[in-house]
XYZ file of C-alpha atoms in Angstrom:
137
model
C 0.000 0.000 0.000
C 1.120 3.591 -1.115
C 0.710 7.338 0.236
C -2.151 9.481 -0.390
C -1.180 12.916 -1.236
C -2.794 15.801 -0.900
C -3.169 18.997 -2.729
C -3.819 22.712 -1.202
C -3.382 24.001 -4.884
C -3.430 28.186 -4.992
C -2.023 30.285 -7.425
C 0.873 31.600 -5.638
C 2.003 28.791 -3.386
C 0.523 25.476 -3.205
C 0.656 23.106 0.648
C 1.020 19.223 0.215
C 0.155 17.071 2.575
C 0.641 12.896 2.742
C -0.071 9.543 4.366
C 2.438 7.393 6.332
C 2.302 3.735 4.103
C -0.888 2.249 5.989
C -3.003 5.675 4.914
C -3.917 6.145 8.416
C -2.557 9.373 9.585
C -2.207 12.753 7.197
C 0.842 14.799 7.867
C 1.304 18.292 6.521
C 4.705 17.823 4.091
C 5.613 21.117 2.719
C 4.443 24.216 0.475
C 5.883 24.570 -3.088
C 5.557 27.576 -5.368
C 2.820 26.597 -7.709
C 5.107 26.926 -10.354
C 7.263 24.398 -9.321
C 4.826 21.577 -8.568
C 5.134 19.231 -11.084
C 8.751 19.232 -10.778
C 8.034 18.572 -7.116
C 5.733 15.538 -8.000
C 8.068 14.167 -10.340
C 10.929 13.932 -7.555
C 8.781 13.455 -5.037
C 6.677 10.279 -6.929
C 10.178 9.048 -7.785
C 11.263 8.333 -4.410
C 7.761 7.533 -2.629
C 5.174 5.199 -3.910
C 1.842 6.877 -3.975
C -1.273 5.541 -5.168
C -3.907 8.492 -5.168
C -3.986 12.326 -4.694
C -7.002 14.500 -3.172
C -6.645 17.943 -4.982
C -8.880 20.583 -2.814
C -12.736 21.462 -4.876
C -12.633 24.815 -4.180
C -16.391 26.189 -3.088
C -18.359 28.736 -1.584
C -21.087 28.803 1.416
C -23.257 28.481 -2.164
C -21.857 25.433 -3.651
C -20.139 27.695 -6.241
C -17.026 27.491 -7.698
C -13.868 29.783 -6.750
C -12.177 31.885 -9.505
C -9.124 28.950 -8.785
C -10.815 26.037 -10.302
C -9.947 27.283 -13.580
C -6.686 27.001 -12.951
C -6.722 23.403 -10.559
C -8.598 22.067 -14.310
C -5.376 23.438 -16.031
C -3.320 21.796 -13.087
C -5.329 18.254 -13.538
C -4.749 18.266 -17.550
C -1.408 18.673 -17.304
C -0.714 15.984 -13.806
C -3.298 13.492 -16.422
C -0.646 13.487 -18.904
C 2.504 13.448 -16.554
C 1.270 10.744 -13.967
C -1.402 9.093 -15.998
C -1.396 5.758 -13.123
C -2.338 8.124 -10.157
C -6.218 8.218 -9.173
C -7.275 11.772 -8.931
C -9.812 12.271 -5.852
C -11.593 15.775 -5.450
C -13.072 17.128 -1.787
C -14.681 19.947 -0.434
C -12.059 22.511 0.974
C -14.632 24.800 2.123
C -13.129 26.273 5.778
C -9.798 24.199 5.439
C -7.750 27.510 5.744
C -10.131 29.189 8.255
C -9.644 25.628 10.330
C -5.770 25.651 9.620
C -5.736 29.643 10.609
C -7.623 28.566 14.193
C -5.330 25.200 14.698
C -2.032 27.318 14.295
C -3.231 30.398 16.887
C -4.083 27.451 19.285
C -0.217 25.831 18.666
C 1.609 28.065 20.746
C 3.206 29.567 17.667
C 4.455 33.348 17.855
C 2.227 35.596 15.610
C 4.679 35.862 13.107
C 4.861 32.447 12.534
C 1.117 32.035 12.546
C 1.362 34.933 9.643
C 3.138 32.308 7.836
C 1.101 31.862 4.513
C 2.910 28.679 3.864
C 2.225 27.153 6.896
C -1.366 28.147 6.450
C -1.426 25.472 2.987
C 0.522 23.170 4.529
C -1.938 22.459 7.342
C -4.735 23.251 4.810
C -3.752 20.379 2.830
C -3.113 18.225 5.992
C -6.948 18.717 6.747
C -7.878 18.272 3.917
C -5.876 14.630 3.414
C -7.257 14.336 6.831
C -10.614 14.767 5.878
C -10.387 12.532 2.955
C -9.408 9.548 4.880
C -12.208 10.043 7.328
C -15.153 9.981 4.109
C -12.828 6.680 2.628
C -13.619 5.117 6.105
Protein backbone atom coordinates (compact mmCIF):
# COMPACT_ATOMS: atom_id res chain seq x y z
CA UNK A 1 0.00 0.00 0.00
CA UNK A 2 1.12 3.59 -1.11
CA UNK A 3 0.71 7.34 0.24
CA UNK A 4 -2.15 9.48 -0.39
CA UNK A 5 -1.18 12.92 -1.24
CA UNK A 6 -2.79 15.80 -0.90
CA UNK A 7 -3.17 19.00 -2.73
CA UNK A 8 -3.82 22.71 -1.20
CA UNK A 9 -3.38 24.00 -4.88
CA UNK A 10 -3.43 28.19 -4.99
CA UNK A 11 -2.02 30.28 -7.43
CA UNK A 12 0.87 31.60 -5.64
CA UNK A 13 2.00 28.79 -3.39
CA UNK A 14 0.52 25.48 -3.20
CA UNK A 15 0.66 23.11 0.65
CA UNK A 16 1.02 19.22 0.22
CA UNK A 17 0.15 17.07 2.58
CA UNK A 18 0.64 12.90 2.74
CA UNK A 19 -0.07 9.54 4.37
CA UNK A 20 2.44 7.39 6.33
CA UNK A 21 2.30 3.74 4.10
CA UNK A 22 -0.89 2.25 5.99
CA UNK A 23 -3.00 5.67 4.91
CA UNK A 24 -3.92 6.15 8.42
CA UNK A 25 -2.56 9.37 9.58
CA UNK A 26 -2.21 12.75 7.20
CA UNK A 27 0.84 14.80 7.87
CA UNK A 28 1.30 18.29 6.52
CA UNK A 29 4.70 17.82 4.09
CA UNK A 30 5.61 21.12 2.72
CA UNK A 31 4.44 24.22 0.47
CA UNK A 32 5.88 24.57 -3.09
CA UNK A 33 5.56 27.58 -5.37
CA UNK A 34 2.82 26.60 -7.71
CA UNK A 35 5.11 26.93 -10.35
CA UNK A 36 7.26 24.40 -9.32
CA UNK A 37 4.83 21.58 -8.57
CA UNK A 38 5.13 19.23 -11.08
CA UNK A 39 8.75 19.23 -10.78
CA UNK A 40 8.03 18.57 -7.12
CA UNK A 41 5.73 15.54 -8.00
CA UNK A 42 8.07 14.17 -10.34
CA UNK A 43 10.93 13.93 -7.55
CA UNK A 44 8.78 13.45 -5.04
CA UNK A 45 6.68 10.28 -6.93
CA UNK A 46 10.18 9.05 -7.79
CA UNK A 47 11.26 8.33 -4.41
CA UNK A 48 7.76 7.53 -2.63
CA UNK A 49 5.17 5.20 -3.91
CA UNK A 50 1.84 6.88 -3.98
CA UNK A 51 -1.27 5.54 -5.17
CA UNK A 52 -3.91 8.49 -5.17
CA UNK A 53 -3.99 12.33 -4.69
CA UNK A 54 -7.00 14.50 -3.17
CA UNK A 55 -6.64 17.94 -4.98
CA UNK A 56 -8.88 20.58 -2.81
CA UNK A 57 -12.74 21.46 -4.88
CA UNK A 58 -12.63 24.82 -4.18
CA UNK A 59 -16.39 26.19 -3.09
CA UNK A 60 -18.36 28.74 -1.58
CA UNK A 61 -21.09 28.80 1.42
CA UNK A 62 -23.26 28.48 -2.16
CA UNK A 63 -21.86 25.43 -3.65
CA UNK A 64 -20.14 27.69 -6.24
CA UNK A 65 -17.03 27.49 -7.70
CA UNK A 66 -13.87 29.78 -6.75
CA UNK A 67 -12.18 31.89 -9.51
CA UNK A 68 -9.12 28.95 -8.78
CA UNK A 69 -10.81 26.04 -10.30
CA UNK A 70 -9.95 27.28 -13.58
CA UNK A 71 -6.69 27.00 -12.95
CA UNK A 72 -6.72 23.40 -10.56
CA UNK A 73 -8.60 22.07 -14.31
CA UNK A 74 -5.38 23.44 -16.03
CA UNK A 75 -3.32 21.80 -13.09
CA UNK A 76 -5.33 18.25 -13.54
CA UNK A 77 -4.75 18.27 -17.55
CA UNK A 78 -1.41 18.67 -17.30
CA UNK A 79 -0.71 15.98 -13.81
CA UNK A 80 -3.30 13.49 -16.42
CA UNK A 81 -0.65 13.49 -18.90
CA UNK A 82 2.50 13.45 -16.55
CA UNK A 83 1.27 10.74 -13.97
CA UNK A 84 -1.40 9.09 -16.00
CA UNK A 85 -1.40 5.76 -13.12
CA UNK A 86 -2.34 8.12 -10.16
CA UNK A 87 -6.22 8.22 -9.17
CA UNK A 88 -7.27 11.77 -8.93
CA UNK A 89 -9.81 12.27 -5.85
CA UNK A 90 -11.59 15.77 -5.45
CA UNK A 91 -13.07 17.13 -1.79
CA UNK A 92 -14.68 19.95 -0.43
CA UNK A 93 -12.06 22.51 0.97
CA UNK A 94 -14.63 24.80 2.12
CA UNK A 95 -13.13 26.27 5.78
CA UNK A 96 -9.80 24.20 5.44
CA UNK A 97 -7.75 27.51 5.74
CA UNK A 98 -10.13 29.19 8.25
CA UNK A 99 -9.64 25.63 10.33
CA UNK A 100 -5.77 25.65 9.62
CA UNK A 101 -5.74 29.64 10.61
CA UNK A 102 -7.62 28.57 14.19
CA UNK A 103 -5.33 25.20 14.70
CA UNK A 104 -2.03 27.32 14.29
CA UNK A 105 -3.23 30.40 16.89
CA UNK A 106 -4.08 27.45 19.29
CA UNK A 107 -0.22 25.83 18.67
CA UNK A 108 1.61 28.06 20.75
CA UNK A 109 3.21 29.57 17.67
CA UNK A 110 4.45 33.35 17.85
CA UNK A 111 2.23 35.60 15.61
CA UNK A 112 4.68 35.86 13.11
CA UNK A 113 4.86 32.45 12.53
CA UNK A 114 1.12 32.04 12.55
CA UNK A 115 1.36 34.93 9.64
CA UNK A 116 3.14 32.31 7.84
CA UNK A 117 1.10 31.86 4.51
CA UNK A 118 2.91 28.68 3.86
CA UNK A 119 2.23 27.15 6.90
CA UNK A 120 -1.37 28.15 6.45
CA UNK A 121 -1.43 25.47 2.99
CA UNK A 122 0.52 23.17 4.53
CA UNK A 123 -1.94 22.46 7.34
CA UNK A 124 -4.73 23.25 4.81
CA UNK A 125 -3.75 20.38 2.83
CA UNK A 126 -3.11 18.22 5.99
CA UNK A 127 -6.95 18.72 6.75
CA UNK A 128 -7.88 18.27 3.92
CA UNK A 129 -5.88 14.63 3.41
CA UNK A 130 -7.26 14.34 6.83
CA UNK A 131 -10.61 14.77 5.88
CA UNK A 132 -10.39 12.53 2.96
CA UNK A 133 -9.41 9.55 4.88
CA UNK A 134 -12.21 10.04 7.33
CA UNK A 135 -15.15 9.98 4.11
CA UNK A 136 -12.83 6.68 2.63
CA UNK A 137 -13.62 5.12 6.10
Amino acid sequence: MGQILAIDYGKARTGIAVTDDMQIIASGLTTIETPKLVDFLTQYFFQNKVDEIVIGLPTDLKGNMSGIEEEIQKFISVFEKDFPDKKINRLDERFTSKMASFFISQSGKNKKQRQEKGLIDKVSATILLQNFLEQKR
